[in-house]
Structures are given as structure tokens and as C-alpha cells.
Amino acid sequence: MKKKTNEDLQTLVEKATAGDKNALEALAADMQDIVFNLSLRMLGTFQDAEDATQDILLKMITHLSSFRGDSSFTTWVFRIAVNHLKNYKKHMFAHHPLSFEFYGADIENGNIRDVPDLTQNVEKELLAEELKMSCTNVMLQCLDAESRCIFILGTMFQLDSRLAGDILEITPENYRQRLSRTRKKMADFLGQYCGEYGSGKCRCKDRVNYAIQNHRINPLQPDYTSAAEIPVETMLDVKNAMEAIDDLSQDFSFCKPYESPERTKHLIQEFLASTQLSTVRNS
């Protein structure tokens, strides 16, 4: 599906605020994958990302009449999403915060040899891939919310410093400096501990049963390996210009984009079909 231009989105906003339900559905459909992927990286789990995506899209819908066109529509949605996610307290890691020290200690000291086979006849290579995607995503939770957001905008979405700084309400120079420091912190950790992306001793295949035992992955309900991937270019269409990406960007190929789950799409469609649609015109 061809991504819409800023002019296309502006036209849809005008139609939606005038009461055109089809235009509103098109806006929600165009934004939901972007919002879901941002939420997934910010919050660390599919379930939390689904819940936050619904909240953000509903906030976008009910505040649509406040969009004035001073920025692109996508930038406006990003700003709503970032502000929501930075202060989001309902996700798992808000109550159980992580740190690089904790993560490193678990890799060094976790007793992986004495754990029985818990794969329940699921192919171990599949579970190792699930663990790799889950682990590298959860690792982002070792960063504070602001740094995590900077890293995601710069590395996954590759927004230029002017646009990202505008969304985060910091200067482009401050954004570039913090992005560089955060990328280095992530790369240093991967290089020290991870055998998949660095020279560390941690191998996903060796830790599958340990991860299942500690409820980090569920062999009967894989999130990442069952999710539909979408082209990386889809996520990059949101930027207006590219800045030079430093050499560390290749270390973060684990930031794969996914389609938002069907449950999220259905809930948004149910909302749009309800009488609450009038709040778009009256807000």
C-alpha cells in the first residue's frame, strides 16, 4: 500500500473533522503501525504496546479538530504518542524497572545448565529467534524513558535531528549528542555481553529454557515470530529528510517493524463504528 503524502493526510483530516467516517478510518489505518512500533519499543511487550496504541489512536481521533497544520500530520501524531508513552505507567517495566547492570549480571550468573527442557516440542531455533527479538527489545527498557525515545526515533525511525528535536522539545544539537551517547551505551553493552550482535558469551539458543522458566518467552504464544513484519521503508516514510547516520546504526538491525495486531485494528474499527464518532466533530 502506497504511503500517503502530507497533502493526502491533510485532506483526510479536513474530511474527517467534517464527519467523513471513511476519512477517519483511513487516518487511523495509516498511523496504527507507526504508533504500534513506537509503543512496542518504548514499553517492551506486545500486550502493553497494544494497549498503549489503542489509547494513542483514540487520543488522536478525539483531538483531531485541534490539528492546525503547523507541522505535518505524522509529526503531530508522533508528538501525541511520545508524550503519552514517556508518562505511561501501566506497562510491566514501569513496576519492574531494568538496568544494564541487572541485565549483565543475569547473563553472567543465570543458571542455564540445570533447567529442564521446557520447549513443549516447539522448534528450538524458532524459540531462539523469539528470545533474540524479545531480549533486544526489552534491553531498551534499561534506558530512561527520554533516552529510550531518543534512541528509537533516531535508530528505528531515523528522524532527522530538527524533526526529532521538535517532537521532543529539545534542540537539534542536544538531540544529536544524546542520540550518539545512547547508541554508544547500547553498542557497548551488546559488544560486551551479546554473542548474537557482539563478542559476548550469551547465545539465545543456550538460554531458551532459562527464558521460558523465567516467563520471558512463552513457547505456545510467540509474539515476535508470529507477528507480520512490514518493510523497513514503511517506517522511514515518516521523515522529511535524512541526516548522516553514524557507523553504530548497523548494530541495531534488531529493530524490525511489525504490523499492529488484528485485535488493535478491530477495537479501533469498533470505536469508529460507535456513536462516539461525534466527539471528533465536537472536540
Short mmCIF file of C-alpha atoms in Angstrom, two decimals:
data_model
loop_
_atom_site.label_atom_id
_atom_site.label_comp_id
_atom_site.label_asym_id
_atom_site.label_seq_id
_atom_site.Cartn_x
_atom_site.Cartn_y
_atom_site.Cartn_z
CA MET A 1 0.00 0.00 0.00
CA LYS A 2 1.43 3.37 -1.00
CA LYS A 3 2.01 5.70 1.93
CA LYS A 4 0.08 8.95 1.86
CA THR A 5 1.76 12.31 1.44
CA ASN A 6 1.35 15.16 3.92
CA GLU A 7 -1.12 16.73 1.49
CA ASP A 8 -3.13 13.49 1.35
CA LEU A 9 -3.24 13.33 5.14
CA GLN A 10 -4.25 16.99 5.44
CA THR A 11 -7.15 16.36 3.06
CA LEU A 12 -8.23 13.35 5.11
CA VAL A 13 -8.09 15.41 8.32
CA GLU A 14 -10.36 18.05 6.79
CA LYS A 15 -12.83 15.41 5.64
CA ALA A 16 -12.73 13.55 8.96
CA THR A 17 -13.38 16.63 11.06
CA ALA A 18 -16.31 17.37 8.78
CA GLY A 19 -17.79 13.99 9.68
CA ASP A 20 -16.43 11.69 6.97
CA LYS A 21 -16.07 8.30 8.69
CA ASN A 22 -14.13 6.75 5.79
CA ALA A 23 -11.53 9.50 6.03
CA LEU A 24 -11.20 8.91 9.77
CA GLU A 25 -10.74 5.18 9.22
CA ALA A 26 -8.05 5.91 6.63
CA LEU A 27 -6.16 8.16 9.06
CA ALA A 28 -6.28 5.53 11.81
CA ALA A 29 -5.15 2.81 9.39
CA ASP A 30 -2.25 4.93 8.15
CA MET A 31 -0.99 5.71 11.66
CA GLN A 32 -1.58 2.47 13.57
CA ASP A 33 1.58 0.60 12.52
CA ILE A 34 3.79 3.60 13.25
CA VAL A 35 2.20 4.10 16.66
CA PHE A 36 2.37 0.38 17.48
CA ASN A 37 6.08 0.09 16.65
CA LEU A 38 6.92 3.17 18.69
CA SER A 39 4.87 1.78 21.59
CA LEU A 40 6.47 -1.67 21.34
CA ARG A 41 9.99 -0.26 21.60
CA MET A 42 9.08 2.15 24.35
CA LEU A 43 7.19 -0.37 26.52
CA GLY A 44 8.88 -3.70 25.78
CA THR A 45 5.97 -6.14 25.35
CA PHE A 46 3.30 -6.74 22.73
CA GLN A 47 0.42 -6.61 25.18
CA ASP A 48 1.47 -3.28 26.66
CA ALA A 49 2.13 -1.89 23.18
CA GLU A 50 -1.35 -2.94 22.02
CA ASP A 51 -3.00 -1.21 24.97
CA ALA A 52 -0.98 1.97 24.52
CA THR A 53 -1.60 2.01 20.76
CA GLN A 54 -5.34 1.96 21.34
CA ASP A 55 -5.04 4.81 23.84
CA ILE A 56 -2.92 6.90 21.48
CA LEU A 57 -5.11 6.34 18.42
CA LEU A 58 -8.22 7.20 20.40
CA LYS A 59 -6.49 10.34 21.65
CA MET A 60 -5.57 11.20 18.06
CA ILE A 61 -9.17 10.67 16.93
CA THR A 62 -10.80 12.67 19.72
CA HIS A 63 -8.33 15.58 19.41
CA LEU A 64 -8.32 15.68 15.61
CA SER A 65 -10.03 19.06 15.42
CA SER A 66 -7.10 20.62 17.32
CA PHE A 67 -4.70 19.82 14.48
CA ARG A 68 -3.88 23.15 12.83
CA GLY A 69 -1.40 22.04 10.17
CA ASP A 70 1.57 23.90 11.70
CA SER A 71 3.54 20.67 11.26
CA SER A 72 2.93 17.53 9.24
CA PHE A 73 0.12 15.32 10.50
CA THR A 74 2.57 12.48 11.21
CA THR A 75 4.73 14.80 13.31
CA TRP A 76 1.64 15.82 15.25
CA VAL A 77 0.76 12.16 15.90
CA PHE A 78 4.34 11.40 16.92
CA ARG A 79 4.19 14.23 19.46
CA ILE A 80 0.96 12.86 20.94
CA ALA A 81 2.43 9.36 21.07
CA VAL A 82 5.76 10.41 22.60
CA ASN A 83 4.13 12.48 25.31
CA HIS A 84 1.77 9.62 26.12
CA LEU A 85 4.47 6.94 26.20
CA LYS A 86 7.03 8.89 28.21
CA ASN A 87 4.49 9.20 31.02
CA TYR A 88 2.85 5.79 30.59
CA LYS A 89 2.79 3.97 33.95
CA LYS A 90 0.60 0.94 33.19
CA HIS A 91 3.24 -1.19 31.48
CA MET A 92 5.12 -4.05 33.13
CA PHE A 93 8.52 -2.35 33.28
CA ALA A 94 7.12 0.73 34.99
CA HIS A 95 6.67 -1.51 38.04
CA HIS A 96 9.76 -3.68 37.47
CA PRO A 97 12.43 -1.34 36.05
CA LEU A 98 15.55 -2.78 34.45
CA SER A 99 19.16 -1.63 34.32
CA PHE A 100 22.20 -2.63 32.26
CA GLU A 101 23.83 -3.80 35.49
CA PHE A 102 20.93 -6.18 36.22
CA TYR A 103 20.84 -7.43 32.64
CA GLY A 104 24.58 -8.04 32.58
CA ALA A 105 24.53 -9.84 35.93
CA ASP A 106 21.75 -12.11 34.74
CA ILE A 107 23.77 -13.05 31.65
CA GLU A 108 26.87 -13.70 33.74
CA ASN A 109 25.24 -15.54 36.63
CA GLY A 110 21.99 -17.06 35.32
CA ASN A 111 21.95 -20.81 35.89
CA ILE A 112 21.10 -22.04 32.41
CA ARG A 113 22.57 -25.56 32.53
CA ASP A 114 20.31 -27.16 35.12
CA VAL A 115 17.00 -26.09 33.58
CA PRO A 116 14.97 -28.95 32.06
CA ASP A 117 13.59 -28.92 28.53
CA LEU A 118 10.54 -26.62 28.58
CA THR A 119 10.11 -26.11 24.84
CA GLN A 120 6.94 -28.25 24.67
CA ASN A 121 8.00 -29.69 21.32
CA VAL A 122 8.30 -26.23 19.73
CA GLU A 123 11.33 -25.95 17.44
CA LYS A 124 14.24 -24.57 19.45
CA GLU A 125 15.53 -22.43 16.58
CA LEU A 126 12.15 -20.68 16.45
CA LEU A 127 12.23 -20.05 20.20
CA ALA A 128 15.81 -18.79 19.97
CA GLU A 129 14.69 -16.21 17.38
CA GLU A 130 11.76 -15.25 19.62
CA LEU A 131 14.14 -14.79 22.54
CA LYS A 132 16.55 -12.72 20.44
CA MET A 133 13.82 -10.32 19.38
CA SER A 134 12.34 -10.14 22.86
CA CYS A 135 15.70 -9.71 24.60
CA THR A 136 16.99 -6.92 22.40
CA ASN A 137 13.66 -5.10 22.66
CA VAL A 138 13.45 -5.49 26.44
CA MET A 139 17.06 -4.29 26.66
CA LEU A 140 15.77 -0.86 25.64
CA GLN A 141 14.00 -0.74 29.00
CA CYS A 142 17.41 -0.32 30.64
CA LEU A 143 17.38 3.25 29.32
CA ASP A 144 15.38 6.03 30.94
CA ALA A 145 12.22 6.97 29.05
CA GLU A 146 13.70 10.08 27.41
CA SER A 147 16.87 8.32 26.24
CA ARG A 148 14.82 5.35 25.03
CA CYS A 149 12.65 7.65 22.98
CA ILE A 150 15.67 9.43 21.51
CA PHE A 151 17.22 6.10 20.56
CA ILE A 152 14.03 4.80 18.93
CA LEU A 153 13.36 7.97 16.93
CA GLY A 154 16.96 8.12 15.75
CA THR A 155 17.69 4.45 15.13
CA MET A 156 14.42 2.84 14.12
CA PHE A 157 12.57 5.75 12.52
CA GLN A 158 15.77 7.64 11.60
CA LEU A 159 14.18 11.04 12.06
CA ASP A 160 16.48 13.96 11.37
CA SER A 161 17.63 15.99 14.36
CA ARG A 162 15.46 19.01 13.59
CA LEU A 163 12.26 16.99 13.43
CA ALA A 164 13.10 14.76 16.40
CA GLY A 165 14.14 17.74 18.47
CA ASP A 166 10.85 19.44 17.65
CA ILE A 167 8.88 16.36 18.76
CA LEU A 168 10.87 16.03 21.99
CA GLU A 169 11.07 19.79 22.59
CA ILE A 170 14.88 19.84 22.74
CA THR A 171 17.41 21.47 20.42
CA PRO A 172 18.69 19.52 17.40
CA GLU A 173 22.22 19.73 18.85
CA ASN A 174 21.08 18.28 22.17
CA TYR A 175 19.23 15.52 20.36
CA ARG A 176 22.27 14.57 18.25
CA GLN A 177 24.55 14.49 21.29
CA ARG A 178 22.18 12.37 23.34
CA LEU A 179 21.48 10.03 20.44
CA SER A 180 25.20 9.45 19.94
CA ARG A 181 25.76 8.75 23.66
CA THR A 182 22.77 6.40 23.86
CA ARG A 183 23.78 4.48 20.75
CA LYS A 184 27.26 4.01 22.18
CA LYS A 185 25.87 2.81 25.51
CA MET A 186 23.71 0.24 23.73
CA ALA A 187 26.53 -0.84 21.42
CA ASP A 188 28.95 -1.22 24.33
CA PHE A 189 26.52 -3.48 26.18
CA LEU A 190 25.84 -5.61 23.11
CA GLY A 191 29.55 -5.86 22.39
CA GLN A 192 30.37 -6.97 25.93
CA TYR A 193 27.59 -9.46 26.58
CA CYS A 194 25.74 -10.48 23.43
CA GLY A 195 27.01 -13.29 21.25
CA GLU A 196 24.43 -12.56 18.57
CA TYR A 197 25.45 -8.95 17.88
CA GLY A 198 28.76 -8.68 19.75
CA SER A 199 31.55 -10.80 21.17
CA GLY A 200 29.87 -11.75 24.44
CA LYS A 201 29.15 -15.25 25.70
CA CYS A 202 25.34 -15.01 25.66
CA ARG A 203 23.71 -17.21 23.00
CA CYS A 204 19.94 -17.20 22.61
CA LYS A 205 19.73 -20.89 21.78
CA ASP A 206 21.52 -21.80 25.02
CA ARG A 207 19.16 -19.67 27.11
CA VAL A 208 15.77 -20.71 25.67
CA ASN A 209 14.76 -22.98 28.56
CA TYR A 210 16.03 -20.47 31.13
CA ALA A 211 13.94 -17.76 29.45
CA ILE A 212 10.83 -19.96 29.46
CA GLN A 213 11.36 -20.80 33.13
CA ASN A 214 11.56 -17.09 33.96
CA HIS A 215 8.44 -16.27 31.88
CA ARG A 216 10.39 -14.19 29.36
CA ILE A 217 9.02 -16.11 26.41
CA ASN A 218 6.05 -18.45 26.03
CA PRO A 219 6.65 -21.38 23.63
CA LEU A 220 2.92 -21.65 22.98
CA GLN A 221 2.42 -17.93 22.37
CA PRO A 222 5.34 -16.41 20.45
CA ASP A 223 4.81 -12.72 19.80
CA TYR A 224 7.67 -11.71 17.54
CA THR A 225 7.98 -14.77 15.31
CA SER A 226 4.21 -14.89 14.75
CA ALA A 227 3.87 -11.17 14.02
CA ALA A 228 3.75 -9.97 10.42
CA GLU A 229 6.82 -7.93 9.53
CA ILE A 230 6.50 -4.88 7.31
CA PRO A 231 9.19 -3.29 5.12
CA VAL A 232 11.58 -1.02 7.00
CA GLU A 233 10.88 1.63 4.35
CA THR A 234 7.35 1.91 5.70
CA MET A 235 8.71 3.28 8.96
CA LEU A 236 11.15 5.58 7.18
CA ASP A 237 8.47 7.30 5.10
CA VAL A 238 7.65 9.49 8.10
CA LYS A 239 10.84 11.52 7.95
CA ASN A 240 11.21 14.67 5.86
CA ALA A 241 14.99 14.47 5.46
CA MET A 242 17.81 12.11 6.30
CA GLU A 243 20.84 13.07 8.33
CA ALA A 244 24.04 11.07 8.16
CA ILE A 245 23.70 8.01 10.41
CA ASP A 246 26.86 7.09 12.29
CA ASP A 247 28.52 3.68 11.95
CA LEU A 248 26.77 2.35 15.05
CA SER A 249 23.43 2.17 13.22
CA GLN A 250 24.30 -1.24 11.73
CA ASP A 251 24.47 -2.70 15.25
CA PHE A 252 20.75 -2.18 15.72
CA SER A 253 19.26 -4.27 12.94
CA PHE A 254 17.09 -5.96 15.58
CA CYS A 255 14.68 -3.00 15.37
CA LYS A 256 12.32 -4.77 12.97
CA PRO A 257 8.93 -3.15 12.28
CA TYR A 258 5.72 -5.14 12.65
CA GLU A 259 2.10 -4.77 11.66
CA SER A 260 -0.15 -3.78 14.53
CA PRO A 261 -2.09 -6.80 15.85
CA GLU A 262 -5.53 -7.58 14.49
CA ARG A 263 -7.07 -7.04 17.94
CA THR A 264 -5.97 -3.41 17.89
CA LYS A 265 -7.37 -2.88 14.42
CA HIS A 266 -10.72 -4.40 15.39
CA LEU A 267 -11.04 -2.31 18.55
CA ILE A 268 -10.34 0.89 16.63
CA GLN A 269 -12.89 -0.10 13.98
CA GLU A 270 -15.46 -0.79 16.71
CA PHE A 271 -14.83 2.66 18.18
CA LEU A 272 -15.19 4.31 14.79
CA ALA A 273 -18.48 2.49 14.26
CA SER A 274 -19.86 3.73 17.58
CA THR A 275 -21.76 6.89 18.37
CA GLN A 276 -18.59 8.29 19.94
CA LEU A 277 -17.54 9.38 16.45
CA SER A 278 -19.36 12.63 17.15
CA THR A 279 -16.61 13.57 19.62
CA VAL A 280 -14.30 14.22 16.68
CA ARG A 281 -16.51 16.97 15.40
CA ASN A 282 -17.36 18.36 18.84
CA SER A 283 -13.91 18.28 20.48
#
